[in-house]
Tab-separated table of N, CA and C in Angstrom:
chain	number	residue	atom	x	y	z
A	112	MET	N	-3.767	18.756	-19.142
A	112	MET	CA	-4.042	17.936	-18.504
A	112	MET	C	-2.481	16.700	-18.377
A	113	LEU	N	-1.868	16.443	-17.443
A	113	LEU	CA	-0.889	15.994	-17.741
A	113	LEU	C	-0.613	14.376	-18.394
A	114	ASN	N	0.415	14.272	-18.912
A	114	ASN	CA	0.913	12.912	-19.132
A	114	ASN	C	1.884	12.284	-18.633
A	115	ILE	N	1.074	11.375	-17.645
A	115	ILE	CA	2.066	10.311	-16.619
A	115	ILE	C	1.861	9.107	-17.172
A	116	ASP	N	2.916	8.501	-16.897
A	116	ASP	CA	3.262	7.097	-17.669
A	116	ASP	C	3.380	6.748	-15.770
A	117	GLY	N	1.687	5.634	-16.190
A	117	GLY	CA	1.336	4.802	-14.991
A	117	GLY	C	2.456	3.598	-13.969
A	118	ASN	N	3.349	4.224	-14.667
A	118	ASN	CA	4.425	3.097	-14.169
A	118	ASN	C	5.526	3.670	-13.618
A	119	MET	N	5.649	4.662	-13.675
A	119	MET	CA	6.634	5.255	-13.379
A	119	MET	C	6.727	5.513	-11.454
A	120	TRP	N	8.115	5.794	-10.825
A	120	TRP	CA	8.190	4.884	-9.873
A	120	TRP	C	7.828	6.748	-9.130
A	121	ILE	N	7.500	6.726	-7.921
A	121	ILE	CA	7.615	8.606	-7.767
A	121	ILE	C	8.205	7.604	-5.604
A	122	LYS	N	8.553	8.261	-5.290
A	122	LYS	CA	9.271	8.160	-3.994
A	122	LYS	C	8.169	9.309	-3.107
A	123	GLU	N	8.828	8.976	-1.791
A	123	GLU	CA	7.514	9.828	-0.661
A	123	GLU	C	8.017	10.996	-1.057
A	124	SER	N	8.777	11.481	-1.235
A	124	SER	CA	8.794	13.304	-0.846
A	124	SER	C	8.197	13.934	-2.166
A	125	GLU	N	8.364	12.982	-3.257
A	125	GLU	CA	7.032	13.227	-4.384
A	125	GLU	C	5.616	13.316	-4.509
A	126	ALA	N	5.654	12.068	-4.217
A	126	ALA	CA	4.066	11.768	-3.574
A	126	ALA	C	3.335	13.037	-2.405
A	127	LYS	N	4.314	13.894	-1.732
A	127	LYS	CA	3.625	14.531	-1.043
A	127	LYS	C	2.823	15.872	-1.795
A	128	PRO	N	3.459	15.889	-2.476
A	128	PRO	CA	2.410	17.366	-2.860
A	128	PRO	C	1.041	16.679	-3.543
A	129	VAL	N	1.040	15.802	-3.598
A	129	VAL	CA	-0.489	14.754	-4.603
A	129	VAL	C	-1.303	14.800	-3.031
A	130	LEU	N	-0.529	14.732	-2.068
A	130	LEU	CA	-1.013	14.512	-1.423
A	130	LEU	C	-2.030	15.673	-0.406
A	131	ASP	N	-0.869	16.590	-0.267
A	131	ASP	CA	-0.747	17.985	-0.408
A	131	ASP	C	-2.634	18.945	-0.870
A	132	SER	N	-2.483	18.410	-2.169
A	132	SER	CA	-3.427	19.346	-3.080
A	132	SER	C	-4.421	18.189	-3.157
A	133	LEU	N	-4.307	16.941	-2.434
A	133	LEU	CA	-5.910	15.985	-2.577
A	133	LEU	C	-6.658	16.863	-1.055
A	134	PHE	N	-5.318	17.063	0.047
A	134	PHE	CA	-6.447	17.642	1.058
A	134	PHE	C	-6.384	18.868	0.848
A	135	ASP	N	-6.365	19.930	0.247
A	135	ASP	CA	-6.825	21.271	-0.245
A	135	ASP	C	-7.931	20.926	-0.474
A	136	HIS	N	-8.015	19.991	-1.890
A	136	HIS	CA	-10.041	19.537	-2.269
A	136	HIS	C	-10.859	19.151	-1.159
A	137	TYR	N	-9.992	18.258	-0.409
A	137	TYR	CA	-11.349	17.518	0.317
A	137	TYR	C	-10.358	17.196	1.778
A	138	PRO	N	-10.177	18.439	2.757
A	138	PRO	CA	-9.792	19.089	4.075
A	138	PRO	C	-10.029	17.544	4.320
A	139	LEU	N	-11.305	16.843	4.857
A	139	LEU	CA	-11.755	16.130	6.170
A	139	LEU	C	-10.911	14.722	5.584
A	140	LEU	N	-10.089	14.143	4.516
A	140	LEU	CA	-9.351	13.185	4.304
A	140	LEU	C	-7.779	13.435	4.846
A	141	GLN	N	-7.660	14.741	5.585
A	141	GLN	CA	-6.399	14.879	5.963
A	141	GLN	C	-6.698	14.506	7.430
A	142	HIS	N	-7.330	14.309	8.313
A	142	HIS	CA	-7.711	13.282	9.629
A	142	HIS	C	-7.157	12.782	9.520
A	143	TYR	N	-7.842	12.182	8.350
A	143	TYR	CA	-7.377	9.999	8.345
A	143	TYR	C	-6.076	9.525	7.431
A	144	LEU	N	-5.639	10.848	6.774
A	144	LEU	CA	-4.463	10.328	5.993
A	144	LEU	C	-3.209	10.845	6.469
A	145	CYS	N	-3.763	11.702	7.417
A	145	CYS	CA	-2.533	13.026	8.046
A	145	CYS	C	-1.338	11.954	8.077
A	146	ASP	N	-0.276	10.552	8.290
A	146	ASP	CA	-0.110	9.568	8.722
A	146	ASP	C	0.532	8.669	7.800
A	147	TYR	N	-0.300	8.946	6.509
A	147	TYR	CA	0.241	8.164	5.096
A	147	TYR	C	1.028	8.551	4.394
A	148	SER	N	2.173	7.569	3.633
A	148	SER	CA	3.088	7.694	3.044
A	148	SER	C	3.100	6.762	1.823
A	149	TYR	N	3.196	6.967	0.519
A	149	TYR	CA	3.314	5.961	-0.214
A	149	TYR	C	5.179	6.828	-1.041
A	150	GLU	N	4.816	5.361	-1.421
A	150	GLU	CA	6.472	4.876	-2.370
A	150	GLU	C	5.778	3.811	-3.045
A	151	GLY	N	6.078	4.033	-4.255
A	151	GLY	CA	5.513	2.706	-5.405
A	151	GLY	C	5.213	3.636	-7.018
A	152	THR	N	4.342	2.961	-7.521
A	152	THR	CA	4.184	3.775	-9.152
A	152	THR	C	2.935	4.597	-8.948
A	153	VAL	N	3.114	5.412	-9.808
A	153	VAL	CA	1.810	6.039	-10.235
A	153	VAL	C	0.608	5.271	-9.922
A	154	ALA	N	0.361	4.563	-10.705
A	154	ALA	CA	-0.796	3.567	-10.883
A	154	ALA	C	-1.637	3.020	-10.196
A	155	GLN	N	-0.826	2.846	-8.747
A	155	GLN	CA	-0.738	2.288	-7.497
A	155	GLN	C	-1.217	2.777	-6.313
A	156	MET	N	-1.310	4.203	-6.743
A	156	MET	CA	-1.121	5.084	-5.578
A	156	MET	C	-3.003	5.472	-4.863
A	157	PRO	N	-3.253	5.523	-5.985
A	157	PRO	CA	-5.487	5.561	-5.499
A	157	PRO	C	-5.648	4.237	-4.832
A	158	ASN	N	-5.315	3.061	-5.560
A	158	ASN	CA	-5.714	2.110	-4.866
A	158	ASN	C	-4.726	1.782	-3.215
A	159	SER	N	-3.518	2.577	-3.243
A	159	SER	CA	-3.063	2.480	-1.966
A	159	SER	C	-3.709	2.744	-1.188
A	160	MET	N	-4.037	4.648	-1.387
A	160	MET	CA	-4.466	5.080	-0.100
A	160	MET	C	-6.023	4.811	0.421
A	161	ILE	N	-6.986	4.289	-0.747
A	161	ILE	CA	-7.695	3.284	-0.565
A	161	ILE	C	-7.848	2.921	0.376
A	162	ASP	N	-6.881	1.826	0.227
A	162	ASP	CA	-7.238	0.707	0.925
A	162	ASP	C	-6.376	0.763	2.832
A	163	TYR	N	-5.177	1.938	3.119
A	163	TYR	CA	-5.519	2.259	3.898
A	163	TYR	C	-6.416	3.005	4.524
A	164	PHE	N	-7.243	4.110	3.987
A	164	PHE	CA	-8.267	4.806	4.659
A	164	PHE	C	-9.117	3.535	4.836
A	165	VAL	N	-9.670	2.413	4.253
A	165	VAL	CA	-10.323	1.232	4.473
A	165	VAL	C	-9.402	0.990	6.051
A	166	SER	N	-8.540	0.352	6.196
A	166	SER	CA	-8.393	-0.521	7.233
A	166	SER	C	-8.414	0.946	8.577
A	167	LEU	N	-8.213	2.197	8.544
A	167	LEU	CA	-8.666	3.155	9.531
A	167	LEU	C	-9.848	3.269	9.723
A	168	VAL	N	-10.906	2.689	8.733
A	168	VAL	CA	-12.633	2.896	9.520
A	168	VAL	C	-12.856	1.924	9.830
A	169	LYS	N	-12.182	0.672	9.259
A	169	LYS	CA	-12.785	-0.736	10.052
A	169	LYS	C	-12.073	-0.490	11.502
A	170	GLU	N	-11.334	-0.101	11.938
A	170	GLU	CA	-10.004	-0.215	12.745
A	170	GLU	C	-10.999	1.028	13.771
A	171	GLU	N	-11.895	2.437	13.529
A	171	GLU	CA	-12.113	2.699	14.542
A	171	GLU	C	-13.685	2.507	14.390
A	172	LEU	N	-14.588	1.686	13.848
A	172	LEU	CA	-15.586	0.835	13.712
A	172	LEU	C	-15.623	0.404	15.145
A	173	LEU	N	-14.973	-0.383	14.969
A	173	LEU	CA	-14.582	-1.858	15.791
A	173	LEU	C	-13.858	-1.073	17.336
A	174	TYR	N	-13.643	-0.081	17.256
A	174	TYR	CA	-13.053	0.754	18.382
A	174	TYR	C	-14.238	0.820	19.264
A	175	ASP	N	-14.973	2.087	18.037
A	175	ASP	CA	-16.624	2.459	18.491
A	175	ASP	C	-17.230	1.076	19.436
A	176	ILE	N	-17.676	0.034	17.868
A	176	ILE	CA	-18.524	-1.026	18.646
A	176	ILE	C	-18.224	-1.425	20.134
A	177	LEU	N	-16.338	-1.685	20.280
A	177	LEU	CA	-16.201	-2.444	21.619
A	177	LEU	C	-16.669	-1.237	22.432
A	178	TRP	N	-16.440	0.228	22.422
A	178	TRP	CA	-17.191	0.571	23.731
A	178	TRP	C	-18.546	0.835	23.978
A	179	CYS	N	-18.676	0.970	23.285
A	179	CYS	CA	-20.516	0.645	23.088
A	179	CYS	C	-20.910	-0.379	24.062
A	180	LEU	N	-20.281	-1.575	23.276
A	180	LEU	CA	-20.777	-2.745	23.762
A	180	LEU	C	-19.415	-2.724	24.954
A	181	GLY	N	-19.183	-1.961	25.971
A	181	GLY	CA	-18.810	-2.235	27.308
A	181	GLY	C	-19.261	-1.097	28.034
A	182	ALA	N	-19.929	-0.220	27.451
A	182	ALA	CA	-21.038	1.178	28.418
A	182	ALA	C	-22.388	0.265	28.508
A	183	VAL	N	-22.870	-0.771	27.726
A	183	VAL	CA	-23.669	-1.500	27.853
A	183	VAL	C	-23.890	-2.525	28.699
A	184	ILE	N	-22.686	-3.457	28.817
A	184	ILE	CA	-22.487	-4.232	29.981
A	184	ILE	C	-22.121	-3.586	31.249
A	185	VAL	N	-21.586	-2.357	31.445
A	185	VAL	CA	-21.489	-1.531	32.368
A	185	VAL	C	-23.049	-0.965	33.177
A	186	ALA	N	-23.857	-0.707	32.585
A	186	ALA	CA	-25.237	0.074	32.842
A	186	ALA	C	-25.485	-1.418	32.807
A	187	SER	N	-25.899	-2.814	32.406
A	187	SER	CA	-26.731	-3.457	32.507
A	187	SER	C	-26.420	-3.953	34.181
A	188	ILE	N	-25.160	-4.167	34.143
A	188	ILE	CA	-24.406	-5.072	35.700
A	188	ILE	C	-24.776	-3.667	36.683
A	189	LEU	N	-25.153	-2.301	36.840
A	189	LEU	CA	-25.352	-1.141	37.611
A	189	LEU	C	-26.885	-0.997	37.488
A	190	VAL	N	-28.079	-1.588	36.631
A	190	VAL	CA	-28.914	-1.724	36.647
A	190	VAL	C	-29.189	-2.817	37.679
A	191	ILE	N	-28.828	-4.284	37.411
A	191	ILE	CA	-28.852	-5.494	37.662
A	191	ILE	C	-28.522	-5.329	39.605
A	192	LEU	N	-27.361	-4.517	39.830
A	192	LEU	CA	-26.864	-4.656	41.225
A	192	LEU	C	-27.721	-3.652	42.004
A	193	SER	N	-29.239	-2.346	41.006
A	193	SER	CA	-29.464	-1.864	41.897
A	193	SER	C	-30.520	-2.350	42.328
A	194	MET	N	-31.613	-3.136	41.293
A	194	MET	CA	-32.389	-4.244	41.826
A	194	MET	C	-32.285	-4.978	42.539
A	195	ARG	N	-31.424	-5.544	43.231
A	195	ARG	CA	-31.529	-6.097	44.018
A	195	ARG	C	-31.734	-5.796	45.855
A	196	ASP	N	-32.736	-6.643	46.370
A	196	ASP	CA	-32.923	-5.681	47.929
A	196	ASP	C	-32.053	-6.729	48.733
A	197	GLY	N	-31.021	-5.734	48.761
A	197	GLY	CA	-30.379	-6.181	50.204
A	197	GLY	C	-30.530	-5.379	51.436
A	198	LYS	N	-31.042	-5.156	51.060
A	198	LYS	CA	-31.858	-4.598	53.327
A	198	LYS	C	-33.377	-4.113	53.093
A	199	PRO	N	-33.911	-3.875	53.876
A	199	PRO	CA	-35.332	-4.171	54.207
A	199	PRO	C	-35.148	-2.655	53.878
A	200	GLY	N	-35.981	-2.205	52.996
A	200	GLY	CA	-37.383	-0.991	52.734
A	200	GLY	C	-36.090	-0.145	51.725
A	201	LYS	N	-35.012	-0.939	51.189
A	201	LYS	CA	-34.301	-0.430	50.008
A	201	LYS	C	-35.207	-1.423	48.795
A	202	GLY	N	-35.472	-0.623	47.126
A	202	GLY	CA	-35.553	-1.405	46.441
A	202	GLY	C	-37.368	-0.878	46.577
A	203	THR	N	-37.655	-0.909	45.317
A	203	THR	CA	-38.947	-0.807	45.267
A	203	THR	C	-40.042	-0.621	45.968
A	204	PRO	N	-41.436	-0.306	47.030
A	204	PRO	CA	-42.240	-0.610	47.354
A	204	PRO	C	-43.081	-1.920	47.034
A	205	LYS	N	-43.568	-2.301	47.886
A	205	LYS	CA	-44.594	-3.312	47.135
A	205	LYS	C	-45.718	-2.915	47.401
A	206	ARG	N	-46.780	-3.107	46.829
A	206	ARG	CA	-48.268	-2.191	46.905
A	206	ARG	C	-49.206	-4.041	46.765
A	207	SER	N	-50.620	-2.782	47.301
A	207	SER	CA	-51.242	-4.151	47.603
A	207	SER	C	-52.247	-3.759	46.413
A	208	TYR	N	-52.707	-5.122	46.435
A	208	TYR	CA	-53.894	-5.137	44.923
A	208	TYR	C	-55.449	-5.221	45.416
A	209	THR	N	-56.115	-3.113	45.189
A	209	THR	CA	-57.438	-2.804	45.256
A	209	THR	C	-57.980	-2.978	44.053
A	210	PRO	N	-59.318	-3.097	44.057
A	210	PRO	CA	-60.185	-3.832	42.891
A	210	PRO	C	-60.142	-2.253	42.047
A	211	SER	N	-60.142	-2.378	40.635
A	211	SER	CA	-61.187	-1.066	40.310
A	211	SER	C	-62.657	-0.610	40.467
A	212	GLU	N	-63.453	-1.806	41.915
A	212	GLU	CA	-65.097	-1.135	41.957
A	212	GLU	C	-64.773	-0.738	43.181
A	213	ASP	N	-63.438	-0.803	43.716
A	213	ASP	CA	-63.590	-0.361	45.210
A	213	ASP	C	-63.264	1.496	44.855
A	214	VAL	N	-62.232	1.995	43.891
A	214	VAL	CA	-61.667	3.206	43.921
A	214	VAL	C	-62.977	3.957	43.188
A	215	PHE	N	-63.598	3.207	42.398
A	215	PHE	CA	-64.407	4.110	41.453
A	215	PHE	C	-65.770	3.677	42.525
């Protein structure tokens, strides 16, 4: 195990091998942290990565929720417009009531 001082300052070029090692073990993180760059103390790096990851996930969730909301609104408008009786013969046909005694 390495003895590393938590207050040691690392540059972006020194943090890159750490990220590459992390991506080797967890390849899914590379998709989210590919643009991540870090320069600071060794002790602050994990918290910085987590904050960056959480902000990306929140942004992605907001983006997805807004797309779903937009799709629901468009679909609702299309359903409402298709139910209008603009012309005769368009829309749902009118059915007359037939008592069940007459059918059986």
